[in-house]
Amino acid sequence: MAKPFYRLQRFLRRMQMLLLFLGVAYIMAGSVLLLQRASLAATQRGGGPPLPSLPPPPAAMEPPVLGGGATRQHTPDEQTAPRWLASRNLEIRQLRRRWFHSLMTEQENPGADRGRPHRKIRHKGTYIGCFLDDAKDRAMKGSVFYDFRKMTSTLCQDTCSESGYQFAGLEYGSECYCSNRITSARTREEDCNLDCKGEKGAPCGGVGRLSVYKVEELLPGQKRYRNVRYRGCFKRPANTSTTFLVQSIQPNLTSQSCIGVCTDKELPLAVLRRPVCYCGYASSEFSLHDPAEEWRCAKANSSDTTPSDDQDFYQVYQTPVQDSRCTERKFLPEKSSTLVALSSFPGAGNTWVRHLIELATGYYTGSYYFDGSLYNKGFKGEKDYWKSGRTICVKTHESGRREIEMYDAAILLIRNPYRSLMAEFNRKCAGHLGYASEQHWRSKEWPEFVGSYASWWASHVLDWLRFGQRVLVVHYEELQGALFPQLRAITSFLNASVSAERLLCAESNQDGHFKRSGARQRA
């Protein structure tokens, strides 16, 4: 009996030594990692080694033609990279690490998103009560936006009021819905038991429950319809009664009065041919893909009452109302066995394409990183582990061979390098929606940025073409010019079954909340 007991005692002593050794190793590894991060942060604060000062590239610089949207198969045995590129591989890796570190530093800083101007706001509206909401049939069908960190009842009311809506509803503490009518029943007040994310103590709905406010009513002359844009002149559809949901005849019809009628009816298209105003959605019968010459609509809306073929052409406006047919998104119902990358150089429009993919497919996109500002604005896949298989594709800016070969397929988004560098420089200096100041552009910071990042742009594209297993090349400029066919090619590549109606809805909502205004563009 003593012998087994002795052996057990020896085993326990050895286990103690082993656990002690593992504990010391863990502490040492953690210390080394902290020292490395501290050193990297010090390098960032100190500016690091001097970067070459090169003049900015010409505005006419265009990206090379690399496939034009064709699907290609690649193997690692293809020809090696050019010498000038291989000689800078180490520098580019360091640059990627510095870029990633600066991105993470910005996300840790609550003031990093400097694109949205701060304003002093006050409570204006009247609280109405708690109402039921169903994800399949929304109680408020106007427009929707998210802020998972700073949502307040006042922010929601102001946004709805500025778009011409009468009611603002808050749900889950972070979702804001705008509408001119409420189509659901009232429920118990205690069901709206969630506070707003940015305003403790203020009711912000609950699970499937809306806290609804009547916003401060504006006089007709004070209404400002935001996000209205002219879509063009289009030929009359074969059957207006089935194509359009609302028809209004007004003797003194104007574009503003027609937009007001359709906004009140919560429809995204205002179609004008005096004295008739139509409201509805883009559809296969009225897709808005073949605009006509503007003079036809000018003649159709003139005071000349002589019948002609030109009377069959309508002016079309996009109202502030969001097309609600494609706003609902979710994670994949089953974990995907195929990992698809959405790869681009920083500043090439990755966030915009993610927005389009989520609208078109109804599924969240993921990210290799974590961008808190994107998560707060509704990209819920941002927090999901990038290898979880619950998102339809994964954003990445990496371009090393090992990182590329982790994916089974990739959508490679390519943008004019000059425009990509400008967009990334704007983001680094002023956040997702802001613009770099003239002081930034005129200083040495811009040419140094170009000198460092230009070679990364080239290496990123070439590496994905060399090492990607299955690559769909998408040019940003082609996506802008012909969104519908390009988006159909992307969804087909993702093996997503998407209806034409949903693609048209994505096209109607293409700008989203992450498009910089064109007010400050540089040539």
Coordinates of C-alpha atoms in Angstrom, one line a residue:
M1 CA 0.0 0.0 0.0
A2 CA 2.9 2.3 0.8
K3 CA 4.5 1.9 -2.7
P4 CA 1.4 3.2 -4.7
F5 CA 1.0 6.1 -2.2
Y6 CA 4.7 7.0 -2.7
R7 CA 4.3 7.0 -6.5
L8 CA 1.2 9.2 -6.2
Q9 CA 3.1 11.6 -4.0
R10 CA 6.0 11.8 -6.6
F11 CA 3.5 12.4 -9.4
L12 CA 1.8 15.3 -7.6
R13 CA 5.2 16.9 -6.9
R14 CA 6.1 16.7 -10.6
M15 CA 2.8 18.2 -11.5
Q16 CA 3.4 21.1 -9.2
M17 CA 6.8 21.8 -10.9
L18 CA 5.2 21.5 -14.3
L19 CA 2.4 24.0 -13.5
L20 CA 4.9 26.4 -12.0
F21 CA 7.0 26.2 -15.2
L22 CA 4.0 26.8 -17.4
G23 CA 2.9 29.8 -15.3
V24 CA 6.4 31.3 -15.5
A25 CA 6.4 30.8 -19.3
Y26 CA 3.0 32.4 -19.7
I27 CA 4.0 35.5 -17.7
M28 CA 7.2 35.8 -19.8
A29 CA 5.4 35.5 -23.1
G30 CA 2.9 38.1 -21.9
S31 CA 5.7 40.5 -20.9
V32 CA 7.4 40.1 -24.3
L33 CA 4.1 40.9 -26.1
L34 CA 3.5 44.0 -24.0
L35 CA 7.0 45.2 -24.6
Q36 CA 6.5 44.8 -28.4
R37 CA 3.2 46.7 -28.4
A38 CA 4.7 49.5 -26.3
S39 CA 7.7 49.7 -28.7
L40 CA 5.3 49.8 -31.7
A41 CA 3.2 52.5 -30.0
A42 CA 6.3 54.6 -29.3
T43 CA 7.4 54.3 -32.9
Q44 CA 4.0 55.5 -34.0
R45 CA 4.1 58.5 -31.7
G46 CA 7.6 59.3 -32.8
G47 CA 6.8 59.1 -36.4
G48 CA 9.0 56.1 -37.1
P49 CA 11.7 56.1 -39.7
P50 CA 11.5 58.9 -42.3
L51 CA 9.4 58.0 -45.3
P52 CA 10.3 59.0 -48.9
S53 CA 8.8 62.3 -50.0
L54 CA 7.4 61.8 -53.4
P55 CA 5.0 64.1 -55.4
P56 CA 1.4 63.0 -55.6
P57 CA 0.5 60.8 -58.6
P58 CA -1.4 62.5 -61.4
A59 CA -5.2 62.4 -61.3
A60 CA -5.4 60.6 -64.6
M61 CA -3.6 57.6 -63.2
E62 CA -5.7 54.5 -63.9
P63 CA -5.6 51.0 -62.5
P64 CA -4.3 48.2 -64.8
V65 CA -6.9 46.0 -66.5
L66 CA -6.9 42.9 -64.4
G67 CA -9.7 40.6 -65.5
G68 CA -12.6 43.0 -65.8
G69 CA -14.9 40.9 -63.6
A70 CA -13.9 37.4 -64.9
T71 CA -13.5 34.4 -62.6
R72 CA -10.0 33.0 -62.7
Q73 CA -8.2 30.0 -61.2
H74 CA -4.7 30.6 -59.8
T75 CA -2.0 28.4 -58.5
P76 CA 1.1 29.2 -56.3
D77 CA 3.4 28.0 -59.1
E78 CA 2.8 31.0 -61.3
Q79 CA 5.7 33.3 -62.2
T80 CA 7.4 35.2 -59.4
A81 CA 6.7 38.9 -58.6
P82 CA 8.8 41.7 -60.2
R83 CA 12.2 42.5 -58.6
W84 CA 11.2 46.0 -57.6
L85 CA 8.2 44.5 -55.7
A86 CA 10.1 41.7 -54.1
S87 CA 12.7 44.1 -52.8
R88 CA 10.0 46.0 -50.9
N89 CA 8.1 43.1 -49.4
L90 CA 9.5 43.6 -46.0
E91 CA 8.7 47.3 -46.0
I92 CA 5.2 46.6 -47.2
R93 CA 4.6 44.1 -44.4
Q94 CA 5.8 46.7 -41.8
L95 CA 3.5 49.2 -43.4
R96 CA 0.5 46.9 -43.1
R97 CA 1.3 46.3 -39.4
R98 CA 1.5 50.1 -38.9
W99 CA -1.8 50.6 -40.7
F100 CA -3.5 47.9 -38.7
H101 CA -2.1 49.3 -35.4
S102 CA -3.3 52.9 -36.3
L103 CA -6.8 51.5 -37.2
M104 CA -7.0 49.7 -33.8
T105 CA -5.8 52.8 -32.0
E106 CA -8.6 54.8 -33.7
Q107 CA -11.2 52.3 -32.7
E108 CA -10.1 52.4 -29.0
N109 CA -10.4 56.2 -29.1
P110 CA -14.1 57.2 -28.9
G111 CA -13.4 60.4 -30.8
A112 CA -12.0 58.6 -33.8
D113 CA -15.1 59.0 -35.9
R114 CA -14.8 62.7 -36.7
G115 CA -16.9 62.6 -39.9
R116 CA -20.2 63.3 -38.1
P117 CA -20.5 66.9 -36.8
H118 CA -21.5 67.2 -33.2
R119 CA -24.5 69.4 -32.5
K120 CA -26.4 70.5 -29.5
I121 CA -29.9 68.9 -29.6
R122 CA -32.9 69.0 -27.3
H123 CA -36.0 66.9 -26.7
K124 CA -38.7 68.1 -29.0
G125 CA -41.3 65.5 -29.6
T126 CA -44.1 63.9 -27.6
Y127 CA -43.9 60.3 -26.4
I128 CA -46.9 58.4 -27.6
G129 CA -46.4 54.9 -26.2
C130 CA -45.1 51.3 -26.7
F131 CA -46.1 49.5 -29.9
L132 CA -45.7 46.0 -31.3
D133 CA -43.2 45.4 -34.2
D134 CA -42.7 42.4 -36.4
A135 CA -39.5 42.0 -38.4
K136 CA -41.5 40.5 -41.3
D137 CA -44.0 43.3 -41.4
R138 CA -42.6 46.4 -39.9
A139 CA -44.9 48.7 -38.0
M140 CA -43.0 51.8 -39.3
K141 CA -42.0 51.5 -43.0
G142 CA -40.3 54.8 -43.7
S143 CA -36.6 54.5 -43.1
V144 CA -34.2 52.9 -40.6
F145 CA -30.7 53.6 -39.2
Y146 CA -28.7 52.1 -36.4
D147 CA -26.3 53.3 -33.7
F148 CA -25.3 50.5 -31.3
R149 CA -23.3 52.9 -29.1
K150 CA -24.8 56.5 -29.2
M151 CA -28.5 56.1 -30.0
T152 CA -30.7 58.6 -28.2
S153 CA -34.4 59.5 -28.6
T154 CA -33.5 63.0 -29.6
L155 CA -31.1 61.8 -32.3
C156 CA -33.8 59.5 -33.7
Q157 CA -36.4 62.2 -33.6
D158 CA -34.2 64.8 -35.3
T159 CA -33.2 62.4 -38.1
C160 CA -36.9 61.5 -38.8
S161 CA -38.0 65.1 -38.6
E162 CA -35.3 66.3 -41.0
S163 CA -36.5 63.7 -43.6
G164 CA -40.1 64.9 -43.4
Y165 CA -41.5 62.1 -41.1
Q166 CA -44.1 62.5 -38.4
F167 CA -43.2 59.6 -36.1
A168 CA -39.9 58.2 -34.7
G169 CA -39.7 54.8 -33.2
L170 CA -36.8 53.2 -31.2
E171 CA -36.3 49.5 -30.8
Y172 CA -33.6 47.3 -29.1
G173 CA -32.0 50.4 -27.6
S174 CA -30.2 51.2 -30.8
E175 CA -32.5 51.0 -33.9
C176 CA -34.4 54.1 -35.2
Y177 CA -37.4 53.8 -37.5
C178 CA -39.2 56.7 -39.2
S179 CA -42.7 56.7 -40.6
N180 CA -45.8 58.8 -41.2
R181 CA -48.1 56.1 -39.8
I182 CA -48.0 53.2 -37.3
T183 CA -49.6 50.0 -38.6
S184 CA -49.4 47.9 -35.3
A185 CA -51.3 47.9 -32.0
R186 CA -50.3 49.5 -28.8
T187 CA -48.9 47.2 -26.0
R188 CA -48.0 47.5 -22.3
E189 CA -45.6 50.2 -21.4
E190 CA -43.5 47.8 -19.4
D191 CA -42.7 45.9 -22.6
C192 CA -40.5 48.8 -23.7
N193 CA -37.9 48.1 -21.0
L194 CA -34.7 48.9 -22.8
D195 CA -32.8 52.2 -22.3
C196 CA -31.2 54.0 -25.3
K197 CA -27.5 53.1 -25.7
G198 CA -26.5 56.7 -25.5
E199 CA -29.1 58.0 -23.0
K200 CA -29.7 56.1 -19.8
G201 CA -33.3 56.3 -18.5
A202 CA -34.9 57.1 -21.9
P203 CA -37.2 54.4 -23.2
C204 CA -35.8 52.8 -26.4
G205 CA -38.2 50.0 -27.1
G206 CA -37.6 46.3 -26.3
V207 CA -37.5 43.0 -28.1
G208 CA -40.0 43.4 -30.9
R209 CA -41.3 46.6 -29.2
L210 CA -41.2 50.2 -30.4
S211 CA -41.0 53.3 -28.2
V212 CA -42.8 55.8 -30.5
Y213 CA -42.5 59.6 -30.5
K214 CA -44.5 62.2 -32.4
V215 CA -41.8 64.5 -33.6
E216 CA -42.0 68.3 -33.6
E217 CA -44.3 69.2 -36.4
L218 CA -42.8 71.4 -39.1
L219 CA -44.7 73.9 -41.3
P220 CA -45.0 72.8 -45.0
G221 CA -42.5 75.6 -46.0
Q222 CA -40.0 74.4 -43.4
K223 CA -39.9 70.7 -44.4
R224 CA -36.5 69.7 -45.7
Y225 CA -36.4 66.5 -47.8
R226 CA -33.0 65.0 -47.4
N227 CA -31.4 62.5 -49.7
V228 CA -33.7 63.4 -52.6
R229 CA -32.0 62.8 -56.0
Y230 CA -33.1 63.0 -59.6
R231 CA -33.0 59.6 -61.3
G232 CA -33.6 60.8 -64.8
C233 CA -36.2 60.7 -67.6
F234 CA -37.8 57.4 -68.4
K235 CA -40.4 56.0 -70.8
R236 CA -43.9 55.3 -69.5
P237 CA -44.4 51.7 -68.4
A238 CA -46.9 49.5 -70.2
N239 CA -49.4 49.6 -67.4
T240 CA -49.3 52.5 -64.9
S241 CA -52.1 51.2 -62.7
T242 CA -50.2 48.0 -61.8
T243 CA -46.7 49.5 -61.8
F244 CA -47.5 52.4 -59.4
L245 CA -49.3 52.2 -56.1
V246 CA -50.5 55.8 -55.8
Q247 CA -51.7 58.3 -58.4
S248 CA -52.4 61.9 -57.6
I249 CA -53.7 64.6 -60.0
Q250 CA -52.7 68.2 -59.1
P251 CA -53.4 71.2 -61.4
N252 CA -50.3 73.1 -60.2
L253 CA -48.0 70.1 -59.7
T254 CA -44.3 70.6 -59.0
S255 CA -41.5 68.2 -58.4
Q256 CA -41.4 69.2 -54.7
S257 CA -45.2 68.7 -54.2
C258 CA -45.0 65.3 -55.9
I259 CA -42.0 64.3 -53.7
G260 CA -44.0 65.4 -50.7
V261 CA -47.0 63.3 -51.7
C262 CA -44.9 60.2 -52.2
T263 CA -42.9 60.8 -48.9
D264 CA -46.2 61.0 -47.0
K265 CA -47.3 57.7 -48.6
E266 CA -43.9 56.2 -47.6
L267 CA -42.9 55.2 -51.2
P268 CA -39.4 55.6 -52.5
L269 CA -40.1 56.8 -56.1
A270 CA -41.9 60.0 -57.2
V271 CA -42.8 59.9 -60.9
L272 CA -43.9 63.1 -62.4
R273 CA -45.8 64.0 -65.6
R274 CA -47.9 67.1 -65.2
P275 CA -50.6 67.1 -63.9
V276 CA -50.2 63.6 -62.6
C277 CA -47.9 62.4 -59.8
Y278 CA -47.3 58.6 -59.4
C279 CA -45.6 56.9 -56.4
G280 CA -44.2 53.4 -56.2
Y281 CA -41.1 51.2 -56.3
A282 CA -38.6 50.2 -58.9
S283 CA -39.7 47.0 -60.5
S284 CA -39.0 44.8 -63.5
E285 CA -41.7 46.8 -65.4
F286 CA -40.0 50.1 -64.4
S287 CA -36.4 49.3 -63.6
L288 CA -34.8 52.7 -64.3
H289 CA -32.0 51.1 -66.3
D290 CA -32.7 52.8 -69.7
P291 CA -32.9 56.6 -69.3
A292 CA -34.1 58.7 -72.2
E293 CA -32.9 62.1 -73.4
E294 CA -33.8 64.9 -71.0
W295 CA -35.5 67.0 -73.7
R296 CA -38.3 64.4 -74.0
C297 CA -39.3 65.0 -70.3
A298 CA -38.9 68.8 -70.7
K299 CA -41.3 68.7 -73.7
A300 CA -43.7 66.3 -71.9
N301 CA -44.0 68.7 -68.9
S302 CA -44.2 71.9 -71.0
S303 CA -47.4 74.0 -71.3
D304 CA -47.9 72.6 -74.9
T305 CA -51.0 70.4 -74.8
T306 CA -50.5 69.0 -78.3
P307 CA -50.5 65.2 -78.1
S308 CA -47.2 63.5 -79.0
D309 CA -45.1 60.5 -78.3
D310 CA -43.1 62.7 -75.8
Q311 CA -46.1 62.7 -73.5
D312 CA -45.1 59.1 -72.6
F313 CA -41.9 60.2 -70.8
Y314 CA -41.7 60.7 -67.0
Q315 CA -39.3 62.5 -64.6
V316 CA -38.3 60.2 -61.7
Y317 CA -37.1 61.3 -58.3
Q318 CA -35.8 59.2 -55.4
T319 CA -37.6 60.3 -52.2
P320 CA -36.1 60.3 -48.7
V321 CA -38.1 57.1 -48.0
Q322 CA -36.0 54.0 -47.8
D323 CA -37.0 51.1 -50.0
S324 CA -37.8 48.6 -47.2
R325 CA -37.9 45.5 -49.3
C326 CA -34.3 44.7 -48.6
T327 CA -33.4 46.2 -45.2
E328 CA -33.8 43.1 -43.1
R329 CA -30.5 41.2 -42.6
K330 CA -29.5 38.1 -40.6
F331 CA -26.6 35.6 -40.2
L332 CA -26.5 32.6 -42.4
P333 CA -28.9 29.9 -41.1
E334 CA -26.2 27.2 -41.4
K335 CA -22.5 27.7 -41.0
S336 CA -20.9 27.9 -44.4
S337 CA -18.0 25.5 -45.3
T338 CA -16.6 28.0 -47.8
L339 CA -14.7 31.0 -46.6
V340 CA -15.0 33.9 -49.1
A341 CA -12.9 37.0 -48.8
L342 CA -13.9 40.5 -49.8
S343 CA -10.5 41.9 -50.4
S344 CA -9.4 45.4 -51.3
F345 CA -6.8 48.0 -50.6
P346 CA -7.8 50.4 -47.9
G347 CA -9.9 53.2 -49.5
A348 CA -11.2 51.1 -52.4
G349 CA -14.8 51.0 -51.3
N350 CA -14.9 47.8 -49.2
T351 CA -17.5 49.2 -46.8
W352 CA -19.8 50.3 -49.6
V353 CA -19.6 46.9 -51.3
R354 CA -20.4 45.2 -48.0
H355 CA -23.4 47.4 -47.7
L356 CA -24.6 46.4 -51.2
I357 CA -24.0 42.7 -50.6
E358 CA -25.9 42.8 -47.3
L359 CA -28.9 44.5 -49.0
A360 CA -28.8 42.2 -52.0
T361 CA -28.4 38.9 -50.1
G362 CA -30.0 39.7 -46.8
Y363 CA -27.0 38.2 -44.9
Y364 CA -24.4 39.9 -42.8
T365 CA -20.8 40.3 -44.0
G366 CA -17.9 39.7 -41.6
S367 CA -14.5 41.3 -41.1
Y368 CA -10.9 40.1 -40.4
Y369 CA -10.7 43.1 -38.1
F370 CA -13.1 44.8 -35.6
D371 CA -14.2 48.3 -36.5
G372 CA -16.3 49.6 -33.7
S373 CA -17.7 52.5 -35.7
L374 CA -19.0 50.1 -38.4
Y375 CA -20.5 47.8 -35.8
N376 CA -22.3 50.8 -34.2
K377 CA -23.8 51.7 -37.5
G378 CA -25.4 48.3 -38.2
F379 CA -22.7 46.0 -39.5
K380 CA -23.4 43.3 -36.9
G381 CA -21.0 40.8 -38.5
E382 CA -18.1 43.1 -37.5
K383 CA -18.1 41.5 -34.0
D384 CA -18.5 37.9 -35.3
Y385 CA -15.3 35.8 -35.4
W386 CA -14.2 36.0 -39.0
K387 CA -13.9 32.2 -39.4
S388 CA -17.3 31.4 -37.8
G389 CA -18.9 30.6 -41.2
R390 CA -22.0 32.7 -40.2
T391 CA -21.3 35.6 -42.6
I392 CA -21.5 35.5 -46.4
C393 CA -18.1 37.0 -47.0
V394 CA -15.2 38.5 -44.9
K395 CA -13.6 41.9 -45.3
T396 CA -9.8 41.9 -45.4
H397 CA -7.0 44.2 -46.5
E398 CA -4.3 41.6 -46.0
S399 CA -2.1 40.5 -48.9
G400 CA 0.4 38.0 -47.6
R401 CA 0.4 34.5 -49.2
R402 CA -0.4 32.8 -46.0
E403 CA -3.3 35.1 -45.3
I404 CA -4.6 34.7 -48.9
E405 CA -4.5 30.9 -48.9
M406 CA -6.7 30.8 -45.8
Y407 CA -9.7 31.6 -48.0
D408 CA -11.5 29.3 -50.4
A409 CA -12.5 32.1 -52.8
A410 CA -12.2 35.9 -53.0
I411 CA -13.9 38.9 -54.4
L412 CA -11.1 41.3 -55.3
L413 CA -12.2 44.9 -55.4
I414 CA -9.9 47.2 -57.4
R415 CA -10.2 51.0 -57.5
N416 CA -8.1 53.6 -59.3
P417 CA -5.0 53.9 -57.1
Y418 CA -5.1 57.7 -56.9
R419 CA -8.7 57.7 -55.7
S420 CA -8.0 54.8 -53.3
L421 CA -5.1 56.7 -51.7
M422 CA -7.2 59.9 -51.4
A423 CA -10.1 58.0 -49.7
E424 CA -7.8 56.3 -47.2
F425 CA -6.0 59.6 -46.5
N426 CA -9.4 61.2 -45.8
R427 CA -10.3 58.3 -43.5
K428 CA -7.0 58.5 -41.6
C429 CA -7.3 62.3 -41.1
A430 CA -11.1 62.7 -40.6
G431 CA -12.9 59.4 -40.1
H432 CA -15.2 57.4 -42.4
L433 CA -17.3 60.4 -43.5
G434 CA -14.9 63.3 -43.2
Y435 CA -12.4 65.0 -45.4
A436 CA -8.7 65.8 -44.7
S437 CA -8.2 69.6 -44.2
E438 CA -6.3 71.7 -46.7
Q439 CA -3.4 71.8 -44.2
H440 CA -3.1 68.1 -44.4
W441 CA -3.1 68.1 -48.2
R442 CA -0.5 70.9 -48.5
S443 CA 1.9 69.5 -45.9
K444 CA 4.5 66.8 -46.5
E445 CA 2.1 64.3 -45.0
W446 CA 0.3 63.6 -48.3
P447 CA 3.4 63.0 -50.5
E448 CA 4.9 60.8 -47.8
F449 CA 1.7 58.9 -47.5
V450 CA 1.6 58.3 -51.3
G451 CA 5.3 57.3 -51.4
S452 CA 4.6 54.6 -48.7
Y453 CA 1.2 53.3 -49.7
A454 CA 1.5 53.2 -53.6
S455 CA 3.6 50.1 -53.7
W456 CA 1.3 48.4 -51.2
W457 CA -1.6 49.0 -53.6
A458 CA 0.3 47.2 -56.4
S459 CA 1.5 44.3 -54.2
H460 CA -2.0 43.8 -52.8
V461 CA -3.6 43.3 -56.3
L462 CA -0.8 41.2 -57.6
D463 CA -0.6 38.9 -54.5
W464 CA -4.3 38.1 -54.7
L465 CA -4.2 37.4 -58.4
R466 CA -1.2 35.1 -57.8
F467 CA -2.2 33.2 -54.7
G468 CA -6.0 33.4 -54.7
Q469 CA -7.7 30.0 -55.3
R470 CA -10.8 31.4 -57.0
V471 CA -11.0 35.1 -57.6
L472 CA -13.7 37.4 -59.0
V473 CA -12.3 40.7 -60.0
V474 CA -14.6 43.7 -59.5
H475 CA -13.7 47.2 -60.5
Y476 CA -15.1 50.0 -58.3
E477 CA -15.6 52.3 -61.3
E478 CA -17.6 49.6 -63.2
L479 CA -19.7 49.0 -60.1
Q480 CA -20.5 52.7 -60.0
G481 CA -21.4 52.8 -63.7
A482 CA -23.4 49.6 -64.0
L483 CA -24.4 48.5 -60.5
F484 CA -27.2 46.1 -61.3
P485 CA -25.3 43.6 -63.6
Q486 CA -22.2 43.8 -61.4
L487 CA -24.2 43.1 -58.2
R488 CA -25.8 40.2 -59.9
A489 CA -22.4 38.8 -60.8
I490 CA -21.2 39.2 -57.2
T491 CA -24.3 37.4 -55.7
S492 CA -23.9 34.6 -58.3
F493 CA -20.3 34.2 -57.2
L494 CA -21.4 34.0 -53.6
N495 CA -24.0 31.3 -54.6
A496 CA -26.8 33.4 -53.2
S497 CA -30.2 33.1 -54.7
V498 CA -31.4 36.7 -55.1
S499 CA -34.6 38.0 -56.8
A500 CA -34.5 40.9 -59.3
E501 CA -36.8 42.8 -56.9
R502 CA -34.2 42.6 -54.1
L503 CA -31.4 43.7 -56.5
L504 CA -33.5 46.7 -57.6
C505 CA -34.1 47.5 -53.9
A506 CA -30.3 47.4 -53.2
E507 CA -29.8 49.7 -56.2
S508 CA -32.3 52.2 -54.8
N509 CA -30.6 52.1 -51.4
Q510 CA -27.1 52.0 -52.8
D511 CA -25.6 55.1 -50.9
G512 CA -26.3 53.9 -47.4
H513 CA -24.8 55.9 -44.5
F514 CA -21.1 55.7 -45.4
K515 CA -20.9 57.7 -48.6
R516 CA -19.0 61.0 -48.4
S517 CA -20.8 63.9 -49.9
G518 CA -19.2 65.3 -53.1
A519 CA -18.8 68.7 -51.5
R520 CA -15.0 68.5 -51.1
Q521 CA -13.4 66.6 -53.9
R522 CA -9.9 67.2 -55.0
A523 CA -8.9 66.9 -58.6

